[in-house]
Short mmCIF file of C-alpha atoms and ligand atoms in Angstrom, two decimals:
data_model
loop_
_atom_site.label_atom_id
_atom_site.label_comp_id
_atom_site.label_asym_id
_atom_site.label_seq_id
_atom_site.Cartn_x
_atom_site.Cartn_y
_atom_site.Cartn_z
CA MET I 1141 -40.40 26.35 -18.59
CA LYS I 1142 -37.95 26.13 -21.33
CA ARG I 1143 -37.44 22.62 -21.90
CA LEU I 1144 -34.64 21.00 -24.69
CA LEU I 1145 -34.13 17.59 -26.29
CA VAL I 1146 -30.13 16.86 -26.57
CA ILE I 1147 -30.22 13.78 -29.20
CA ASP I 1148 -26.48 13.09 -28.92
CA ASP I 1149 -25.54 9.93 -28.81
CA GLU I 1150 -21.72 10.81 -26.47
CA PRO I 1151 -23.17 11.38 -23.20
CA GLY I 1152 -20.66 13.48 -22.44
CA HIS I 1153 -21.60 16.06 -25.31
CA ARG I 1154 -25.21 15.87 -23.54
CA LEU I 1155 -23.69 16.94 -19.49
CA MET I 1156 -21.74 19.86 -21.28
CA VAL I 1157 -25.04 20.54 -23.06
CA ARG I 1158 -27.42 20.03 -19.95
CA ALA I 1159 -24.63 22.35 -17.38
CA VAL I 1160 -25.01 25.20 -19.54
CA MET I 1161 -28.93 25.36 -20.31
CA GLU I 1162 -29.71 24.29 -16.49
CA ASP I 1163 -27.59 27.51 -15.53
CA SER I 1164 -29.70 29.24 -17.79
CA GLY I 1165 -33.45 28.02 -16.37
CA TRP I 1166 -34.03 25.68 -19.47
CA THR I 1167 -35.26 21.63 -18.07
CA VAL I 1168 -32.44 19.44 -20.42
CA GLU I 1169 -34.09 15.45 -21.18
CA GLU I 1170 -31.58 13.48 -22.72
CA ALA I 1171 -31.27 10.51 -25.47
CA GLY I 1172 -29.43 9.37 -27.00
CA SER I 1173 -29.93 7.78 -30.64
CA GLY I 1174 -32.44 9.23 -32.88
CA GLU I 1175 -35.04 6.30 -32.19
CA GLU I 1176 -34.79 7.33 -28.59
CA GLY I 1177 -35.44 10.95 -29.14
CA LEU I 1178 -38.29 9.92 -31.59
CA GLU I 1179 -39.92 7.78 -28.09
CA PHE I 1180 -39.61 10.73 -26.05
CA LEU I 1181 -41.42 12.50 -28.42
CA ALA I 1182 -44.30 10.39 -28.87
CA GLN I 1183 -44.47 10.99 -25.17
CA ASP I 1184 -43.72 14.02 -24.49
CA ARG I 1185 -43.40 18.03 -25.58
CA VAL I 1186 -40.19 20.09 -25.13
CA ASN I 1187 -40.24 23.01 -26.95
CA VAL I 1188 -36.51 23.11 -28.55
CA VAL I 1189 -34.72 19.82 -30.24
CA LEU I 1190 -31.12 19.71 -30.19
CA LEU I 1191 -30.24 17.04 -32.79
CA ASP I 1192 -26.84 15.53 -33.15
CA MET I 1193 -25.75 14.83 -36.70
CA ARG I 1194 -23.70 12.02 -36.93
CA MET I 1195 -24.96 8.82 -34.82
CA PRO I 1196 -24.78 5.39 -35.18
CA GLY I 1197 -28.68 3.56 -35.84
CA MET I 1198 -30.72 6.41 -37.23
CA ASP I 1199 -28.25 9.78 -37.72
CA GLY I 1200 -29.02 13.37 -38.14
CA GLN I 1201 -30.66 13.94 -41.59
CA GLU I 1202 -33.86 10.28 -41.44
CA THR I 1203 -33.98 11.53 -37.67
CA LEU I 1204 -34.77 15.48 -38.54
CA ALA I 1205 -37.27 14.02 -41.21
CA ARG I 1206 -38.77 12.65 -39.23
CA ILE I 1207 -39.51 14.87 -36.51
CA GLN I 1208 -40.79 17.56 -38.85
CA GLU I 1209 -43.86 14.96 -39.88
CA LEU I 1210 -44.87 14.07 -36.32
CA HIS I 1211 -43.93 17.74 -34.62
CA PRO I 1212 -44.33 20.01 -37.32
CA GLY I 1213 -43.05 23.52 -35.33
CA LEU I 1214 -41.03 22.51 -32.95
CA PRO I 1215 -37.92 24.13 -33.73
CA VAL I 1216 -34.59 21.29 -33.75
CA VAL I 1217 -30.40 22.58 -34.20
CA MET I 1218 -27.76 20.60 -35.34
CA LEU I 1219 -25.35 20.01 -34.26
CA THR I 1220 -22.80 19.46 -36.05
CA ALA I 1221 -18.64 18.28 -35.95
CA PHE I 1222 -16.09 20.59 -37.91
CA GLY I 1223 -15.81 19.33 -41.63
CA THR I 1224 -19.84 18.37 -42.09
CA VAL I 1225 -20.05 22.16 -41.93
CA GLY I 1226 -21.85 21.02 -45.33
CA SER I 1227 -24.87 18.70 -44.36
CA ALA I 1228 -26.05 21.82 -41.86
CA VAL I 1229 -26.67 23.59 -44.24
CA VAL I 1230 -28.93 20.52 -46.12
CA ALA I 1231 -30.94 20.32 -43.19
CA MET I 1232 -31.45 23.34 -43.12
CA LYS I 1233 -32.93 23.67 -45.84
CA LYS I 1234 -35.20 20.65 -44.66
CA GLY I 1235 -36.45 22.83 -42.62
CA ALA I 1236 -34.59 23.25 -39.67
CA PHE I 1237 -34.18 26.58 -37.24
CA ASP I 1238 -30.19 26.71 -37.38
CA TYR I 1239 -27.20 24.49 -36.52
CA LEU I 1240 -23.89 25.29 -34.98
CA THR I 1241 -20.20 23.60 -34.27
CA LYS I 1242 -19.49 21.25 -32.48
CA PRO I 1243 -17.58 22.05 -29.56
CA ALA I 1244 -20.13 24.99 -28.99
CA ASP I 1245 -19.36 28.61 -27.48
CA ASN I 1246 -21.78 28.33 -24.42
CA GLU I 1247 -22.71 32.11 -25.10
CA GLU I 1248 -23.91 30.88 -28.80
CA LEU I 1249 -25.48 27.72 -27.79
CA THR I 1250 -28.06 29.68 -24.86
CA ALA I 1251 -28.88 32.25 -27.55
CA VAL I 1252 -29.11 30.19 -30.55
CA LEU I 1253 -31.41 28.07 -28.67
CA GLU I 1254 -33.64 30.95 -27.19
CA LYS I 1255 -33.73 32.91 -30.44
CA ALA I 1256 -35.81 28.76 -31.09
CA TRP I 1257 -37.16 28.96 -28.28
CA ASP I 1258 -38.67 32.11 -29.65
CA PHE I 1259 -39.68 30.85 -32.58
CA GLY I 1260 -41.21 27.91 -31.49
CA ARG I 1261 -44.26 29.65 -28.85
CA LEU I 1262 -44.02 32.07 -32.36
CA MET I 1263 -45.47 28.81 -34.63
CA GLU I 1264 -47.55 27.76 -31.97
CA GLU I 1265 -49.93 30.95 -30.93
CA ASN I 1266 -49.79 30.95 -34.97
CA GLU I 1267 -50.62 27.89 -34.94
CA ASN I 1268 -53.26 28.28 -32.63
CA LEU I 1269 -54.97 31.35 -34.46
CA ARG I 1270 -55.12 29.64 -37.91
CA ARG I 1271 -57.08 27.03 -35.69
CA ARG I 1272 -59.53 29.53 -34.42
CA LEU I 1273 -60.02 31.05 -37.40
CA SER I 1274 -60.16 28.15 -39.68
CA ASP I 1275 -63.54 27.40 -40.71
CA ASP I 1276 -62.94 24.03 -39.89
CA ASP I 1277 -62.41 24.27 -36.21
CA PRO I 1278 -63.12 21.25 -34.78
CA THR I 1279 -65.69 21.75 -31.98
CA ALA I 1280 -67.77 23.85 -34.28
CA PRO I 1281 -70.53 21.34 -34.43
CA ILE I 1282 -70.87 21.58 -31.43
CA VAL I 1283 -73.66 24.04 -30.17
CA GLY I 1284 -73.75 25.98 -27.23
CA ALA I 1285 -73.10 29.41 -26.31
CA SER I 1286 -73.42 29.24 -22.53
CA GLN I 1287 -70.66 29.54 -20.11
CA ALA I 1288 -70.86 25.11 -19.64
CA MET I 1289 -70.49 24.52 -23.07
CA CYS I 1290 -67.97 27.31 -23.63
CA ARG I 1291 -65.43 25.39 -20.95
CA VAL I 1292 -66.85 21.99 -23.00
CA ARG I 1293 -65.47 23.96 -26.16
CA ASP I 1294 -61.75 25.03 -24.42
CA PHE I 1295 -61.22 21.86 -22.46
CA ILE I 1296 -61.38 20.13 -26.42
CA ARG I 1297 -58.58 22.69 -27.70
CA GLN I 1298 -56.93 21.99 -24.59
CA ALA I 1299 -57.31 18.54 -24.36
CA GLY I 1300 -57.88 17.42 -27.76
CA PRO I 1301 -54.23 17.59 -29.47
CA SER I 1302 -52.08 15.23 -25.80
CA GLU I 1303 -52.41 11.98 -26.49
CA ALA I 1304 -54.10 11.60 -22.76
CA THR I 1305 -56.59 9.63 -22.14
CA ILE I 1306 -59.88 11.25 -21.64
CA LEU I 1307 -63.19 10.00 -19.75
CA ILE I 1308 -66.62 12.40 -20.85
CA MET I 1309 -68.91 11.83 -17.77
CA GLY I 1310 -72.42 12.67 -18.87
CA GLU I 1311 -75.96 11.96 -19.71
CA SER I 1312 -77.53 10.09 -21.67
CA GLY I 1313 -78.75 12.30 -24.93
CA THR I 1314 -75.71 15.26 -23.41
CA GLY I 1315 -73.55 15.03 -26.57
CA LYS I 1316 -71.08 12.72 -25.13
CA GLU I 1317 -70.50 11.17 -29.08
CA LEU I 1318 -69.84 14.64 -30.27
CA VAL I 1319 -66.80 15.53 -27.71
CA ALA I 1320 -65.46 12.82 -28.88
CA GLN I 1321 -65.79 13.46 -32.24
CA ALA I 1322 -64.18 16.64 -30.93
CA LEU I 1323 -61.14 15.53 -29.72
CA HIS I 1324 -60.27 13.66 -31.53
CA ASP I 1325 -60.81 16.08 -34.59
CA ALA I 1326 -58.56 18.84 -32.20
CA SER I 1327 -55.79 15.49 -32.10
CA ASN I 1328 -52.58 15.36 -34.18
CA ARG I 1329 -54.63 12.23 -34.85
CA ALA I 1330 -56.41 13.26 -36.84
CA ALA I 1331 -56.04 12.54 -40.13
CA GLN I 1332 -56.70 8.45 -38.71
CA PRO I 1333 -59.19 7.06 -38.02
CA MET I 1334 -61.49 7.40 -35.03
CA VAL I 1335 -62.94 3.99 -34.33
CA LYS I 1336 -66.15 3.41 -31.60
CA VAL I 1337 -67.16 -0.10 -30.25
CA ASN I 1338 -69.90 0.53 -28.03
CA CYS I 1339 -69.26 -1.74 -24.76
CA ALA I 1340 -73.13 -1.68 -24.18
CA ALA I 1341 -73.75 -3.41 -27.77
CA LEU I 1342 -73.13 -6.91 -27.16
CA PRO I 1343 -72.14 -9.46 -24.58
CA GLY I 1344 -68.86 -9.60 -23.41
CA HIS I 1345 -67.23 -13.23 -25.67
CA LEU I 1346 -68.41 -11.42 -28.96
CA LEU I 1347 -66.89 -7.50 -27.79
CA GLU I 1348 -63.51 -9.37 -26.18
CA SER I 1349 -62.88 -11.07 -29.92
CA GLU I 1350 -64.08 -7.62 -31.56
CA LEU I 1351 -61.83 -5.10 -29.25
CA PHE I 1352 -58.96 -7.59 -29.04
CA GLY I 1353 -59.67 -9.84 -31.95
CA TYR I 1354 -58.28 -13.31 -32.75
CA MET I 1355 -56.04 -15.22 -35.12
CA LYS I 1356 -57.02 -18.06 -37.99
CA GLY I 1357 -57.68 -21.29 -36.00
CA ALA I 1358 -58.28 -19.63 -32.19
CA PHE I 1359 -61.74 -21.99 -31.53
CA THR I 1360 -64.53 -23.30 -34.29
CA GLY I 1361 -64.81 -20.63 -36.75
CA ALA I 1362 -62.64 -18.36 -36.95
CA VAL I 1363 -61.37 -19.51 -39.82
CA ARG I 1364 -58.67 -16.58 -40.51
CA ASP I 1365 -57.46 -13.72 -38.81
CA LYS I 1366 -59.78 -11.11 -37.51
CA PRO I 1367 -58.19 -7.73 -35.91
CA GLY I 1368 -59.70 -5.93 -33.22
CA ARG I 1369 -60.86 -3.11 -32.64
CA PHE I 1370 -57.68 -1.99 -30.97
CA GLN I 1371 -56.19 -2.96 -34.27
CA LEU I 1372 -58.00 -1.04 -36.88
CA ALA I 1373 -57.50 2.19 -34.98
CA ARG I 1374 -54.47 2.28 -35.31
CA GLY I 1375 -52.28 5.39 -35.39
CA GLY I 1376 -55.81 7.01 -35.10
CA THR I 1377 -58.41 6.52 -31.46
CA LEU I 1378 -60.14 4.27 -30.08
CA PHE I 1379 -63.24 5.66 -28.78
CA LEU I 1380 -64.60 2.90 -25.53
CA ASP I 1381 -68.90 3.63 -25.31
CA GLU I 1382 -70.64 2.89 -22.52
CA ILE I 1383 -67.62 1.70 -21.11
CA GLY I 1384 -69.49 1.39 -17.58
CA GLU I 1385 -70.71 -1.83 -19.80
CA LEU I 1386 -67.78 -3.20 -19.81
CA PRO I 1387 -68.40 -6.87 -17.55
CA LEU I 1388 -65.71 -6.29 -14.71
CA GLU I 1389 -63.10 -9.62 -16.79
CA LEU I 1390 -63.12 -8.04 -20.08
CA GLN I 1391 -61.75 -4.40 -18.02
CA SER I 1392 -58.50 -6.24 -16.33
CA LYS I 1393 -58.18 -7.28 -19.96
CA LEU I 1394 -58.30 -3.85 -21.75
CA LEU I 1395 -56.22 -2.68 -18.16
CA ARG I 1396 -53.18 -4.35 -19.80
CA ALA I 1397 -53.88 -3.24 -22.82
CA LEU I 1398 -53.74 0.45 -21.60
CA GLN I 1399 -50.74 -0.33 -19.40
CA GLU I 1400 -48.65 -2.18 -21.44
CA ARG I 1401 -49.93 -0.72 -25.52
CA VAL I 1402 -50.58 -4.08 -26.40
CA VAL I 1403 -53.28 -6.59 -27.20
CA GLU I 1404 -52.76 -10.76 -26.61
CA PRO I 1405 -55.49 -11.05 -30.46
CA LEU I 1406 -57.38 -14.71 -29.18
CA GLY I 1407 -54.91 -17.26 -29.97
CA ALA I 1408 -51.71 -15.49 -30.59
CA VAL I 1409 -47.98 -16.56 -30.30
CA ARG I 1410 -47.22 -13.47 -29.02
CA PRO I 1411 -48.50 -9.42 -28.26
CA VAL I 1412 -49.24 -6.75 -31.05
CA ALA I 1413 -48.00 -3.80 -30.28
CA VAL I 1414 -50.81 -0.79 -31.18
CA ASP I 1415 -50.56 2.58 -31.02
CA VAL I 1416 -53.56 4.12 -29.84
CA ARG I 1417 -55.57 6.94 -28.66
CA ILE I 1418 -58.06 6.11 -26.20
CA ILE I 1419 -61.49 8.78 -25.35
CA ALA I 1420 -63.38 6.68 -22.93
CA ALA I 1421 -67.61 8.07 -22.98
CA THR I 1422 -70.11 6.44 -19.59
CA ASN I 1423 -73.77 7.47 -18.29
CA ARG I 1424 -73.34 5.50 -15.63
CA ASP I 1425 -71.00 7.27 -12.59
CA LEU I 1426 -68.07 5.37 -11.96
CA ARG I 1427 -67.99 6.63 -9.09
CA ARG I 1428 -70.40 4.61 -8.06
CA ALA I 1429 -69.87 1.54 -9.38
CA VAL I 1430 -65.83 1.73 -8.68
CA GLU I 1431 -67.21 2.00 -4.78
CA VAL I 1432 -69.92 -0.63 -5.36
CA GLY I 1433 -67.00 -3.24 -6.47
CA GLU I 1434 -68.18 -2.99 -10.42
CA PHE I 1435 -65.83 -1.54 -11.57
CA ARG I 1436 -61.86 -2.07 -11.51
CA GLU I 1437 -60.86 1.36 -9.83
CA ASP I 1438 -56.94 0.95 -11.38
CA LEU I 1439 -58.47 0.94 -14.61
CA PHE I 1440 -60.80 4.16 -13.35
CA PHE I 1441 -58.01 5.29 -12.60
CA ARG I 1442 -55.97 4.70 -16.28
CA LEU I 1443 -59.28 5.81 -18.07
CA ASN I 1444 -59.77 9.55 -16.23
CA VAL I 1445 -56.33 10.64 -17.01
CA LEU I 1446 -58.00 13.55 -18.27
CA GLU I 1447 -62.33 13.70 -17.53
CA VAL I 1448 -65.24 16.61 -19.02
CA VAL I 1449 -68.10 16.46 -17.71
CA SER I 1450 -71.04 16.81 -20.66
CA PRO I 1451 -73.72 18.52 -19.36
CA PRO I 1452 -77.22 18.19 -19.38
CA LEU I 1453 -79.97 20.66 -21.47
CA ARG I 1454 -81.88 21.75 -18.43
CA ASP I 1455 -78.30 23.49 -16.48
CA ARG I 1456 -77.95 25.90 -19.81
CA LEU I 1457 -80.86 25.60 -20.90
CA GLU I 1458 -79.81 29.63 -22.68
CA ASP I 1459 -78.37 27.58 -25.14
CA LEU I 1460 -81.62 25.42 -26.16
CA PRO I 1461 -82.64 28.27 -28.99
CA MET I 1462 -80.22 28.21 -30.48
CA LEU I 1463 -80.00 24.44 -30.56
CA ALA I 1464 -83.71 24.29 -31.41
CA GLY I 1465 -82.47 26.25 -34.42
CA ARG I 1466 -79.63 23.56 -35.91
CA LEU I 1467 -81.84 21.01 -35.50
CA LEU I 1468 -84.51 21.91 -37.34
CA GLU I 1469 -81.93 23.57 -40.00
CA ARG I 1470 -80.66 19.72 -39.74
CA LEU I 1471 -83.71 17.66 -39.99
CA CYS I 1472 -85.68 20.13 -42.58
CA ARG I 1473 -82.92 19.22 -45.22
CA LYS I 1474 -83.16 15.09 -43.88
CA ASN I 1475 -87.61 15.47 -43.72
CA LYS I 1476 -87.53 17.92 -47.11
CA LYS I 1477 -89.71 20.17 -45.04
CA GLY I 1478 -90.08 23.69 -44.09
CA ILE I 1479 -90.18 24.76 -40.78
CA ARG I 1480 -90.04 28.92 -41.52
CA SER I 1481 -89.73 29.93 -37.80
CA VAL I 1482 -91.77 27.99 -34.49
CA SER I 1483 -94.06 30.29 -32.94
CA PRO I 1484 -93.55 31.55 -29.58
CA GLU I 1485 -95.46 29.03 -26.92
CA PHE I 1486 -94.38 26.01 -29.25
CA LEU I 1487 -90.65 27.70 -27.93
CA ASP I 1488 -91.98 28.61 -24.53
CA ALA I 1489 -93.10 25.46 -23.90
CA LEU I 1490 -89.22 23.95 -25.09
CA MET I 1491 -88.28 25.92 -22.36
CA ARG I 1492 -90.34 24.66 -19.42
CA TYR I 1493 -89.29 21.26 -20.38
CA ALA I 1494 -86.82 19.01 -18.20
CA TRP I 1495 -85.38 17.56 -21.09
CA PRO I 1496 -84.95 13.54 -18.93
CA GLY I 1497 -83.25 12.99 -22.74
CA ASN I 1498 -81.14 16.04 -22.58
CA VAL I 1499 -80.75 17.06 -27.16
CA ARG I 1500 -80.96 13.29 -27.95
CA GLU I 1501 -84.77 14.13 -26.96
CA LEU I 1502 -85.10 18.05 -28.46
CA GLU I 1503 -84.17 16.13 -31.04
CA ASN I 1504 -86.78 13.37 -31.06
CA VAL I 1505 -88.97 16.64 -29.61
CA LEU I 1506 -88.25 17.88 -32.84
CA GLU I 1507 -88.99 15.74 -36.27
CA ARG I 1508 -92.03 14.77 -35.11
CA SER I 1509 -93.05 18.08 -34.14
CA LEU I 1510 -92.17 18.94 -37.82
CA ILE I 1511 -93.27 15.99 -39.94
CA LEU I 1512 -96.97 16.98 -37.60
CA SER I 1513 -96.97 20.15 -38.69
CA ARG I 1514 -98.90 21.16 -41.29
CA SER I 1515 -97.91 24.38 -41.83
CA ASP I 1516 -95.04 26.43 -41.46
CA THR I 1517 -94.29 26.88 -38.97
CA LEU I 1518 -94.32 25.25 -35.33
CA GLY I 1519 -97.20 25.32 -32.91
CA PRO I 1520 -97.73 23.63 -29.41
CA ASP I 1521 -100.27 21.29 -30.19
CA SER I 1522 -97.61 19.75 -31.93
CA LEU I 1523 -96.52 18.67 -29.43
CA PRO I 1524 -96.31 15.46 -27.60
CA SER I 1525 -98.34 15.40 -24.37
CA GLN I 1526 -95.50 15.15 -21.90
CA VAL I 1527 -93.18 17.86 -23.11
CA LEU I 1528 -96.57 19.84 -22.29
CA THR I 1529 -97.04 18.86 -18.86
CA ASP I 1530 -93.60 18.34 -17.19
CA ARG I 1531 -94.10 22.24 -17.46
CA GLN I 1532 -93.53 22.68 -13.36
CA ASP I 1533 -90.64 19.82 -13.92
CA GLY I 1534 -88.81 21.63 -16.01
CA MET I 1535 -89.19 25.01 -14.19
CA ASP I 1536 -87.70 23.82 -10.44
CA ARG I 1537 -85.53 21.86 -12.06
CA GLN I 1538 -83.86 25.04 -14.31
CA GLY I 1539 -84.31 27.55 -12.07
CA ARG I 1540 -81.86 24.91 -9.78
CA GLY I 1541 -79.97 25.07 -12.64
CA TRP I 1542 -78.82 28.42 -13.55
CA GLY I 1543 -79.03 29.16 -9.76
CA ALA I 1544 -75.04 29.15 -9.31
CA ASP I 1545 -73.12 31.58 -12.65
CA ALA I 1546 -76.45 32.69 -13.61
CA GLN I 1547 -78.38 35.94 -13.29
CA PRO I 1548 -80.52 35.94 -11.13
CA SER I 1549 -83.04 33.54 -13.31
CA LEU I 1550 -87.27 34.96 -14.38
CA PRO I 1551 -89.64 35.15 -11.71
CA ARG I 1552 -91.66 32.80 -13.99
CA GLY I 1553 -92.35 29.71 -12.04
CA ASP I 1554 -94.19 32.68 -9.87
CA THR I 1555 -96.07 34.64 -12.16
CA GLY I 1556 -99.53 32.28 -11.65
CA TRP I 1557 -99.01 30.44 -14.97
CA GLN I 1558 -102.10 28.73 -15.75
CA GLY I 1559 -101.70 28.92 -20.18
CA GLU I 1560 -100.76 29.68 -22.52
CA GLY I 1561 -101.97 33.24 -23.08
CA ASP I 1562 -101.08 34.24 -19.59
CA ALA I 1563 -96.58 32.84 -20.47
CA LEU I 1564 -96.27 35.03 -23.57
CA ASN I 1565 -97.54 38.54 -21.08
CA SER I 1566 -95.52 37.64 -18.49
CA GLY I 1567 -93.53 40.67 -19.32
CA TYR I 1568 -89.89 38.30 -20.45
CA GLY I 1569 -87.52 41.31 -21.48
CA GLY I 1570 -84.14 41.48 -23.13
CA GLY I 1571 -81.11 39.91 -22.13
CA VAL I 1572 -81.79 37.41 -19.27
CA PRO I 1573 -81.01 33.44 -19.24
CA GLY I 1574 -84.11 32.13 -21.22
CA ALA I 1575 -86.05 36.02 -22.05
CA TYR I 1576 -86.61 35.20 -25.43
CA PRO I 1577 -88.59 36.41 -27.93
CA GLY I 1578 -90.89 34.77 -30.36
CA SER I 1579 -89.11 32.96 -33.44
CA LEU I 1580 -86.30 31.12 -33.18
CA ASP I 1581 -85.15 34.29 -35.66
CA ASP I 1582 -85.40 35.44 -32.85
CA ALA I 1583 -83.71 34.35 -30.97
CA GLU I 1584 -81.15 34.21 -32.85
CA ARG I 1585 -80.60 37.11 -33.56
CA ASP I 1586 -80.79 37.63 -29.05
CA ALA I 1587 -78.13 34.96 -28.02
CA LEU I 1588 -76.11 37.36 -31.44
CA LEU I 1589 -76.35 40.01 -29.53
CA ARG I 1590 -75.52 38.72 -25.86
CA ALA I 1591 -72.53 36.54 -27.08
CA LEU I 1592 -71.51 39.86 -29.31
CA ASP I 1593 -71.91 42.15 -25.19
CA VAL I 1594 -70.11 39.01 -23.44
CA HIS I 1595 -67.20 39.54 -25.05
CA GLY I 1596 -67.42 43.19 -26.39
CA GLY I 1597 -67.97 43.31 -29.85
CA HIS I 1598 -65.12 40.98 -30.70
CA ARG I 1599 -65.99 38.90 -33.89
CA GLU I 1600 -63.36 36.30 -33.06
CA ARG I 1601 -64.48 35.16 -29.44
CA THR I 1602 -68.69 35.79 -30.28
CA ALA I 1603 -67.55 33.88 -33.32
CA ASP I 1604 -65.29 30.92 -30.65
CA ALA I 1605 -68.48 31.67 -28.00
CA LEU I 1606 -71.78 30.74 -30.27
CA GLY I 1607 -69.37 28.50 -31.96
CA ILE I 1608 -69.77 29.04 -35.34
CA SER I 1609 -67.02 30.34 -38.03
CA ARG I 1610 -66.32 33.30 -38.51
CA ARG I 1611 -67.86 33.66 -41.87
CA THR I 1612 -71.84 32.43 -40.76
CA LEU I 1613 -70.89 34.84 -38.26
CA GLN I 1614 -70.63 38.36 -39.81
CA TYR I 1615 -73.51 36.47 -42.46
CA LYS I 1616 -75.24 35.88 -39.94
CA LEU I 1617 -75.12 39.74 -38.32
CA LYS I 1618 -75.90 40.97 -42.21
CA LYS I 1619 -78.44 38.70 -42.39
CA PHE I 1620 -79.98 39.90 -39.14
CA GLY I 1621 -78.94 43.79 -40.19
CA LEU I 1622 -76.25 43.77 -37.23
CA ILE I 1623 -73.84 45.35 -40.09
CA ARG I 1624 -74.81 46.69 -42.33
CA ARG I 1625 -73.97 45.52 -45.91
CA GLY I 1626 -70.25 44.91 -47.35
CA MET I 1627 -68.42 45.59 -44.37
N1 ATP B 2034 -74.33 20.49 -27.83
C1 ATP B 2034 -74.76 19.44 -29.27
N2 ATP B 2034 -75.10 20.71 -30.57
C2 ATP B 2034 -75.47 20.26 -31.61
N3 ATP B 2034 -75.76 18.27 -31.05
C3 ATP B 2034 -75.84 18.03 -30.44
C4 ATP B 2034 -75.35 18.53 -28.89
N4 ATP B 2034 -75.50 18.10 -27.71
C5 ATP B 2034 -76.10 16.19 -28.08
N5 ATP B 2034 -75.97 16.64 -30.04
C6 ATP B 2034 -77.27 16.12 -30.73
O1 ATP B 2034 -78.27 15.31 -30.41
C7 ATP B 2034 -78.09 13.76 -30.89
C8 ATP B 2034 -76.86 13.12 -29.42
O2 ATP B 2034 -75.54 13.25 -28.94
P1 ATP B 2034 -74.88 11.77 -28.80
O3 ATP B 2034 -75.22 10.93 -29.78
O4 ATP B 2034 -73.69 12.33 -28.28
O5 ATP B 2034 -75.35 12.72 -26.94
P2 ATP B 2034 -73.80 10.98 -25.92
O6 ATP B 2034 -74.18 11.70 -24.11
O7 ATP B 2034 -73.42 10.81 -26.96
O8 ATP B 2034 -75.92 9.85 -25.16
P3 ATP B 2034 -75.17 8.15 -25.32
O9 ATP B 2034 -75.45 9.03 -23.53
O10 ATP B 2034 -77.24 8.14 -25.06
O11 ATP B 2034 -74.65 7.37 -25.71
C9 ATP B 2034 -77.42 14.04 -31.45
O12 ATP B 2034 -77.54 13.47 -32.55
C10 ATP B 2034 -75.86 14.69 -31.71
O13 ATP B 2034 -75.84 15.47 -32.25
MG1 MG B 2035 -73.17 8.46 -26.88
#
């Protein structure tokens, strides 16, 4: 769809443009001033802006500068009255896409705007491409090549740059905070702060002043103004973690802040406008909380403009070898330990466990093993007993988790498997999720091969799916002898 925003103080001229462009299949939005135009753009997206040079208040030059600052890549076509072409040329030098003189000829108007639309699309594609190829992929810290995780990453790339409020749901330890951070990093607010509030960490009244702040003298002990997190996050993102724990009386205050984009610090005479993007997370089933009257329905709908679910680890066990590898790298650095590999039995035990605490639990288990281990290969003896004993559970759930969209799982549960020795001999072939060979390196190599295979050898897509940079992919391909050096 082609959307145009006309910023012009003359209603008659806006009407003329609307008539011509709607005839050519465009949707036309109008703003009567530079200020109004910017306000519109802060909320909504268009493909091209047609901007009048001479307007009372903020003039064309100034509006152009603001648009370029806030919406780089958005093509702007200047409109100038006869005799002010000079200033249009200046605007072109400052990055306007083109200019038209008033009154614009219908055909010329359409032709220039169509060209601007093409250009904008190209810019956008280039930008996306650049982002995909660059090493600063905001989703890079999120490890996992399973379909479920690829979906989460796609969501982040798509929804991150919007201004929409997002609700992240998912069990404890599944990486909700990581997703929130990636959403912020993928947004146009990435250069501004992401401010976090844990709604479960403070009792109601303290949480209230954390969120909304207070003025000096608002109560005994309020010796100076304290800005709330809403104000601290201005221009950036406010991450409301554990939103399901927000007390009811604060829910209505938050709702008001979200609806009206203002906060009222305790003791303030008037509300303060705040420009923040909200991301919230919860491990509670909020729909259920709404049903039982513990969470306001209107607030739920406000938060839940877009929703993403962080999948539990047991539903994407094929990600485990790679996750374990990455986590171990990090933990080795932190603990100043050098672990070269893990034993097949160790990995096998990890793959058979249900991981109720998800990635956080995996991280804890690995760190513990790392600390307890006396050799540079981690073995099952370093694992906590529940990981070794709760395996049946793991197999069950694993079967369920894979059922939907993966290849048939291995009949590992039914092979009369009894002990570690048997486990190794139970015939894990290649190419099936969970059919991992012994060491982490092998598992990684396997995952690489599988991802390459899925993506037809396409390096960019493979790197993307694995959540690593192309450079890292290149490095790993060389490391595993999958390509020759120098390629
Ligand atoms: N996909 C992943 N890739 C790499 N690390 C991950 C991934 N998912 C989670 N982690 C790591 O696991 C730990 C827990 O993640 P995080 O704190 O984001 O979970 P959470 O869903 O917010 O949990 P909780 O509900 O308990 O707050 C963090 O150390 C995080 O870095
Ligand atoms: Mg969390």
